[in-house]
PDB file of C-alpha atoms in Angstrom:
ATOM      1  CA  UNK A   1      88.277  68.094 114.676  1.00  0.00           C
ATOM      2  CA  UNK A   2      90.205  71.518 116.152  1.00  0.00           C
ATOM      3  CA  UNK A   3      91.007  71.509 119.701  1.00  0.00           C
ATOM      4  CA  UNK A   4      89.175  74.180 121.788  1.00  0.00           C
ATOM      5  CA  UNK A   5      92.165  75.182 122.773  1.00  0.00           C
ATOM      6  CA  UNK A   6      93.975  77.966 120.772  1.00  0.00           C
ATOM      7  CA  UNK A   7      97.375  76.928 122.093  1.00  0.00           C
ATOM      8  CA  UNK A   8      97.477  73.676 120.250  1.00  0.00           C
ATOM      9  CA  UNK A   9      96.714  75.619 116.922  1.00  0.00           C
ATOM     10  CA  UNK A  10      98.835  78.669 117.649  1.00  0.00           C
ATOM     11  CA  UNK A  11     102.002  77.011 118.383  1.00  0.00           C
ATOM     12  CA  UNK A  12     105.328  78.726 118.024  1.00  0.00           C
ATOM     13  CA  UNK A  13     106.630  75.917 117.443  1.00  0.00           C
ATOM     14  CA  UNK A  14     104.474  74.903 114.394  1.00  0.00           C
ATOM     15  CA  UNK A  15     103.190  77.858 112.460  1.00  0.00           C
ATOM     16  CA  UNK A  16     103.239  81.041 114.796  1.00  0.00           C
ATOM     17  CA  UNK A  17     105.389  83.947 115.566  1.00  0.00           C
ATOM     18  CA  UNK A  18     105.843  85.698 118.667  1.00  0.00           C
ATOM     19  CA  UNK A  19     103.490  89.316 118.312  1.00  0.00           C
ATOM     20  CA  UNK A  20     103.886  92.545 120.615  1.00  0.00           C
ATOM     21  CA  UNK A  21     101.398  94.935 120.181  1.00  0.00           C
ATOM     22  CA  UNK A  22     101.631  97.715 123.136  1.00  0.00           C
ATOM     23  CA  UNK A  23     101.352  95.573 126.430  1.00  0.00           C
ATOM     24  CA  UNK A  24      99.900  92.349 124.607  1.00  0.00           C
ATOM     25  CA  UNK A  25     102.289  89.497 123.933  1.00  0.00           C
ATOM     26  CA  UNK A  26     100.847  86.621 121.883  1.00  0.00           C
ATOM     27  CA  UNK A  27     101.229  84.543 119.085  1.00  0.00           C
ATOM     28  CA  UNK A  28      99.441  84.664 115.544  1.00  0.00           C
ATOM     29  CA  UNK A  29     100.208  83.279 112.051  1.00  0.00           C
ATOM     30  CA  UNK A  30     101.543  85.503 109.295  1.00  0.00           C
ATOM     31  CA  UNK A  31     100.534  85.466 106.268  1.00  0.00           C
ATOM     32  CA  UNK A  32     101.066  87.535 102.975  1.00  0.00           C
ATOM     33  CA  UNK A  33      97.998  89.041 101.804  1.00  0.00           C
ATOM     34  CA  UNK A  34      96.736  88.345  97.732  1.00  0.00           C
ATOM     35  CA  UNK A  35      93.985  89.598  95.485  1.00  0.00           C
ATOM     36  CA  UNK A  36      92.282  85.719  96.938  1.00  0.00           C
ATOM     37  CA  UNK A  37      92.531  86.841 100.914  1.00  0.00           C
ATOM     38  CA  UNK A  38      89.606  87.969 101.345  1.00  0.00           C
ATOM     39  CA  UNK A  39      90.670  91.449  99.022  1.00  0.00           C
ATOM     40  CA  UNK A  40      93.271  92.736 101.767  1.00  0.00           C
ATOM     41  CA  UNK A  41      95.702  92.884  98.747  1.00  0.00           C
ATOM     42  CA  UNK A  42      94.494  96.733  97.804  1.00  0.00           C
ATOM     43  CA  UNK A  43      95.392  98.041 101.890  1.00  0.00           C
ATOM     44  CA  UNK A  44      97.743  95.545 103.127  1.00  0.00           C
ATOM     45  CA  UNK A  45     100.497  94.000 103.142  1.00  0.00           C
ATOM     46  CA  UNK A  46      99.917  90.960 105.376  1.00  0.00           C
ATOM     47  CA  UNK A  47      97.244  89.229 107.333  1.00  0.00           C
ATOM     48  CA  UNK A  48      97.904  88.186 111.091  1.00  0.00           C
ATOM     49  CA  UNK A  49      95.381  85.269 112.379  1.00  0.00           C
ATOM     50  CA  UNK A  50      95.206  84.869 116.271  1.00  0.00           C
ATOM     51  CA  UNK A  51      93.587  83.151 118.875  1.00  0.00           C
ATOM     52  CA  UNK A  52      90.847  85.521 120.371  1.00  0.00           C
ATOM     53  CA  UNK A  53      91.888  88.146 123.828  1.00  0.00           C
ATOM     54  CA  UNK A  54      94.295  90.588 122.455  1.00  0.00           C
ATOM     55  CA  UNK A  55      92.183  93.968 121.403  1.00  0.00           C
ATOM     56  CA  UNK A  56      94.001  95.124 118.136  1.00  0.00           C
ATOM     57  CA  UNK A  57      92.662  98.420 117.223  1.00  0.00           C
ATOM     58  CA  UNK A  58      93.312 100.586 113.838  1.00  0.00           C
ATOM     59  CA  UNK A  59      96.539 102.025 113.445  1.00  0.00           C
ATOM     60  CA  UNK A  60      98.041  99.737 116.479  1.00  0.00           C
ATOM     61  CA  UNK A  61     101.764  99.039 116.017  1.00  0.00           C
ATOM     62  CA  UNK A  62     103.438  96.152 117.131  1.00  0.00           C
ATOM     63  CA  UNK A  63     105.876  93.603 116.099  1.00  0.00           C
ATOM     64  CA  UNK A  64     105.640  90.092 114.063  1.00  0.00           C
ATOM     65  CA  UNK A  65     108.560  87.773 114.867  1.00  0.00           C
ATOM     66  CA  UNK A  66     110.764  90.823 115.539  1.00  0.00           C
ATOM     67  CA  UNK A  67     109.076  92.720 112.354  1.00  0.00           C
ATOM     68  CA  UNK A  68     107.392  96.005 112.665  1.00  0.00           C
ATOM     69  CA  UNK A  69     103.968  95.849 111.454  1.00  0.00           C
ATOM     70  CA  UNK A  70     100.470  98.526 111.752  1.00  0.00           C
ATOM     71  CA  UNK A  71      97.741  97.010 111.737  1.00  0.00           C
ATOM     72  CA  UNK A  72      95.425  98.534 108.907  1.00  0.00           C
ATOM     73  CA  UNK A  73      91.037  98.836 109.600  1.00  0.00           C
ATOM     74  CA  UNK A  74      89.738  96.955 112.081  1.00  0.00           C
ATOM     75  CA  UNK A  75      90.509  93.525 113.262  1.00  0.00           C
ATOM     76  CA  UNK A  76      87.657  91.123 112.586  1.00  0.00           C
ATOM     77  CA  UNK A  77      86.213  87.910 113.728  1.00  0.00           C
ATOM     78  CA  UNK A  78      86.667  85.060 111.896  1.00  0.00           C
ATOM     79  CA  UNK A  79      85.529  81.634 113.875  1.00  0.00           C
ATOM     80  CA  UNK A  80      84.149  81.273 117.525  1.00  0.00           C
ATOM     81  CA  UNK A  81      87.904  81.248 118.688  1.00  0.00           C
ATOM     82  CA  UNK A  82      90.000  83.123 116.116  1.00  0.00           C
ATOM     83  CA  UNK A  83      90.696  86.900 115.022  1.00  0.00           C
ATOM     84  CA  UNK A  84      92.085  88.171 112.175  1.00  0.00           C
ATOM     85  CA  UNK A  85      94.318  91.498 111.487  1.00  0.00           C
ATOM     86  CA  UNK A  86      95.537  93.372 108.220  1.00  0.00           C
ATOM     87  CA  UNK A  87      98.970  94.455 108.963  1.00  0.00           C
ATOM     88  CA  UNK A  88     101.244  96.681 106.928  1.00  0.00           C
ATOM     89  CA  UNK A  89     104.895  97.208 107.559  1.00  0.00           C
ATOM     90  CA  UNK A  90     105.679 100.211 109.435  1.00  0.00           C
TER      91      UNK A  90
END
């Protein structure tokens, strides 16, 4: 069973990079987008998946473990604790 809390999933030092997106710091998990994630391959580059409380909006830029990245439409809810992002590099 997942842990209600987010920090035991998004760990930096498991899976997750450090993000900056204007004032928000966080961490997410990176992934590179394919025709099978969730058809993000035709706009994007990349998916970001985070633990809910940083507001991501369309066109946001921002950094990925020291990577620039925009984020591309609008971030949506995946699970009752986790977002996800489609990020192209800027």
């Amino acid at each position: 069973m997942r842990s209600n809390d987010a920090t035991t999933f998004f760990s930096a030092a498991d899976f997750a990079a450090a993000c900056v997106f204007g004032a928000d710091a966080f961490v997410g998990i990176l992934d590179t987008a394919d025709e099978l994630a969730f058809n993000a391959a035709t706009a994007t580059t990349h998916t970001l998946r985070y633990a809910m409380g940083p507001v991501l909006a369309h066109g946001a830029t921002g950094t990925v473990a020291g990577v620039s990245f925009k984020v591309a439409g609008t971030p949506e809810q995946v699970s009752a604790t986790d977002m996800r992002a489609n990020l192209v590099k800027a």
